[in-house]
Coordinates of C-alpha atoms in Angstrom, one line a residue:
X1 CA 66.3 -14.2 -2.8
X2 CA 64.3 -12.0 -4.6
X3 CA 65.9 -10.2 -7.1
X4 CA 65.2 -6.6 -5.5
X5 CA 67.2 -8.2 -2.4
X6 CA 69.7 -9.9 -5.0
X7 CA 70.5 -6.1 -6.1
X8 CA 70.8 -4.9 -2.6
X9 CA 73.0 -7.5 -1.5
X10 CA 75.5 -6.8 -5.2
X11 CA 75.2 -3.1 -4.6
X12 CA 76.2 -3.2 -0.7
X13 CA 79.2 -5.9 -1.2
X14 CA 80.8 -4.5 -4.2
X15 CA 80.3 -1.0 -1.9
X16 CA 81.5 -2.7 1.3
X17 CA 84.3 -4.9 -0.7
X18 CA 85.9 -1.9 -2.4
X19 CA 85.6 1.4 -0.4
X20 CA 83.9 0.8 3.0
X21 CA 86.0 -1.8 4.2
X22 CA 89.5 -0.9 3.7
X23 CA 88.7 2.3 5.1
X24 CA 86.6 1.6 7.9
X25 CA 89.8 -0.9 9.0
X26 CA 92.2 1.7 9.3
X27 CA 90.4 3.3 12.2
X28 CA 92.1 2.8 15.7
X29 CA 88.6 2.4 17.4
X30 CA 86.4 0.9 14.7
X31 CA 84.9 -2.9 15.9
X32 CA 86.6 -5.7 13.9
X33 CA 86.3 -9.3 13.5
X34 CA 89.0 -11.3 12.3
X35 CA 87.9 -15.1 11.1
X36 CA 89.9 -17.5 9.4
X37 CA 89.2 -18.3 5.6
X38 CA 87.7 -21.2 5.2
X39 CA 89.9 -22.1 1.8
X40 CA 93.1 -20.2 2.3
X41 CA 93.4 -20.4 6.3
X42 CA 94.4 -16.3 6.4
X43 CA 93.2 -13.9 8.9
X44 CA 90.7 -12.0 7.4
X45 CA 89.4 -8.8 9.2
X46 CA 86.0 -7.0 8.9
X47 CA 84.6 -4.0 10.3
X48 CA 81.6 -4.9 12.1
X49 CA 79.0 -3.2 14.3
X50 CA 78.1 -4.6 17.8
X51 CA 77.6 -4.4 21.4
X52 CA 79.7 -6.2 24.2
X53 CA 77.3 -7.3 26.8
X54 CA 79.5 -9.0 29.6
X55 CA 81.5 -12.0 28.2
X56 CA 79.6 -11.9 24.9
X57 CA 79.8 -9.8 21.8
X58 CA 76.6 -9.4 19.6
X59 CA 76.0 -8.4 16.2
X60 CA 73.4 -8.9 13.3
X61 CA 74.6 -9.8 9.8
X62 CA 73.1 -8.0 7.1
X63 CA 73.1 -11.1 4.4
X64 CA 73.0 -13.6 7.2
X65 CA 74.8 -16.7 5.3
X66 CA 75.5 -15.3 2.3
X67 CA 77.9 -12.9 4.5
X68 CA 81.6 -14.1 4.1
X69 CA 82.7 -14.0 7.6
X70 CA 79.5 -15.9 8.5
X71 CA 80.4 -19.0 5.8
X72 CA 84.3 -18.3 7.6
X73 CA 83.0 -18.9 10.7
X74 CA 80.7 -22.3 10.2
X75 CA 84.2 -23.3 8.4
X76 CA 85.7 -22.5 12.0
X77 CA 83.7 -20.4 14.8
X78 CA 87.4 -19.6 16.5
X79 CA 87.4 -15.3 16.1
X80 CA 88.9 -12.2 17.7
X81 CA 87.3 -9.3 18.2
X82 CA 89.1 -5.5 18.5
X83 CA 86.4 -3.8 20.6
X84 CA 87.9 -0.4 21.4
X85 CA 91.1 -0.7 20.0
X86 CA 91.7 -4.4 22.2
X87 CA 92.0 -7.3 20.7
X88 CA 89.7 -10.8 22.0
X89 CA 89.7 -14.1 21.4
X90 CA 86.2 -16.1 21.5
X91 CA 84.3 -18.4 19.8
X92 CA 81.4 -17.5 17.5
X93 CA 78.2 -18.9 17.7
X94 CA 75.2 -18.7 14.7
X95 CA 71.9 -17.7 16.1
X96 CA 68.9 -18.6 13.6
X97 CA 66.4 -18.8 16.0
X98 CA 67.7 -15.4 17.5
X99 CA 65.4 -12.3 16.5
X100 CA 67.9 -10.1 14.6
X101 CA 65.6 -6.9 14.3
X102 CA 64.8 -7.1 17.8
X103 CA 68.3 -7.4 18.6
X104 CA 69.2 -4.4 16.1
X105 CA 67.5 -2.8 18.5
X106 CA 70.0 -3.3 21.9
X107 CA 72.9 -2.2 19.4
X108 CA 74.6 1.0 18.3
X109 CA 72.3 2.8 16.7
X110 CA 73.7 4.0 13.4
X111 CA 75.0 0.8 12.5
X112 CA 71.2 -0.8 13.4
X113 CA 70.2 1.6 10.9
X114 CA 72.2 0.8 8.1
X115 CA 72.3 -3.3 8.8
X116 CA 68.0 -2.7 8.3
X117 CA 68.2 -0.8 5.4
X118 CA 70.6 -2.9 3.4
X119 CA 70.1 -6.0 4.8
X120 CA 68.3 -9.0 3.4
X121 CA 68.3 -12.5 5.4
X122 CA 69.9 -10.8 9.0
X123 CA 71.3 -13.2 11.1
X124 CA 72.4 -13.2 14.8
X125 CA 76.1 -13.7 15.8
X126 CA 77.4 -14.3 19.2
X127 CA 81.0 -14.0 20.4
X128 CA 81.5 -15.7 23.9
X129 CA 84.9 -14.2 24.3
X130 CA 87.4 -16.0 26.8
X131 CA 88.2 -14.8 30.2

C-alpha cells in the first residue's frame, strides 16, 4: 500500500473507530453488520452501506482485507444483518473477482461516494441471508 493510501486508510479508521461508528450504531434504521471476532468470539456490530437485492445483501469494503469485519468474517462468514431496523441471519461470502466500483454503482448513493473517496483495496461482500 502506498503510503498516500496508508494515510487514508489511518485517517478513515481512527475517524470511523472513534466518532463515526458509535454514532452511526445508535440509529434505529442505519444498516449493520454484526460478525463474530475472530480472537475474542463477541458480536461485533458495524454500520455498513448496502443494497438488499432479493435473498442477498451487497456491499463494497472500503479497505477490502485490511477491514476488520472482512478478517472477522474469513475467521467465520456466519453474520446478521439489521436492514431497516430487522435483524438477518446469512452467511457472508468474499468476492475478489467481483467489480467493486461497478458495484458502488447499484448501491445507495452517498455511501458509494464516500466508500470511493476513502477507499483503498475495495472489496465485494455478499450476504446470502436465510429464508
Amino acid at each position: 500500500m502506498t503510503s498516500r493510501a496508508e494515510r487514508k486508510y489511518r485517517a478513515a479508521t481512527a475517524f470511523q473507530r472513534r466518532i463515526g461508528n458509535p454514532l452511526l450504531r445508535r440509529l434505529p434504521f442505519q444498516t449493520l453488520l454484526e460478525t463474530r471476532g475472530r480472537v475474542s468470539g463477541l458480536p461485533r456490530t458495524t454500520p455498513v452501506g448496502g443494497r438488499r437485492v432479493g435473498d442477498a445483501f451487497w456491499l463494497v469494503s472500503e479497505f477490502g482485507e485490511r477491514s476488520q469485519y472482512v478478517r472477522n468474517i474469513k475467521a467465520d462468514p456466519r453474520v446478521r444483518v439489521r436492514i431497516r431496523g430487522r435483524w438477518h441471519t446469512g452467511t457472508a461470502r468474499l468476492l475478489p473477482d467481483d467489480d467493486p466500483r461497478a458495484r458502488l454503482r447499484a448501491l445507495p448513493r452517498f455511501n458509494s461516494a464516500a466508500v470511493r473517496a476513502f477507499g483503498a483495496g475495495l472489496l465485494t461482500v455478499r450476504v446470502d441471508l436465510d429464508g
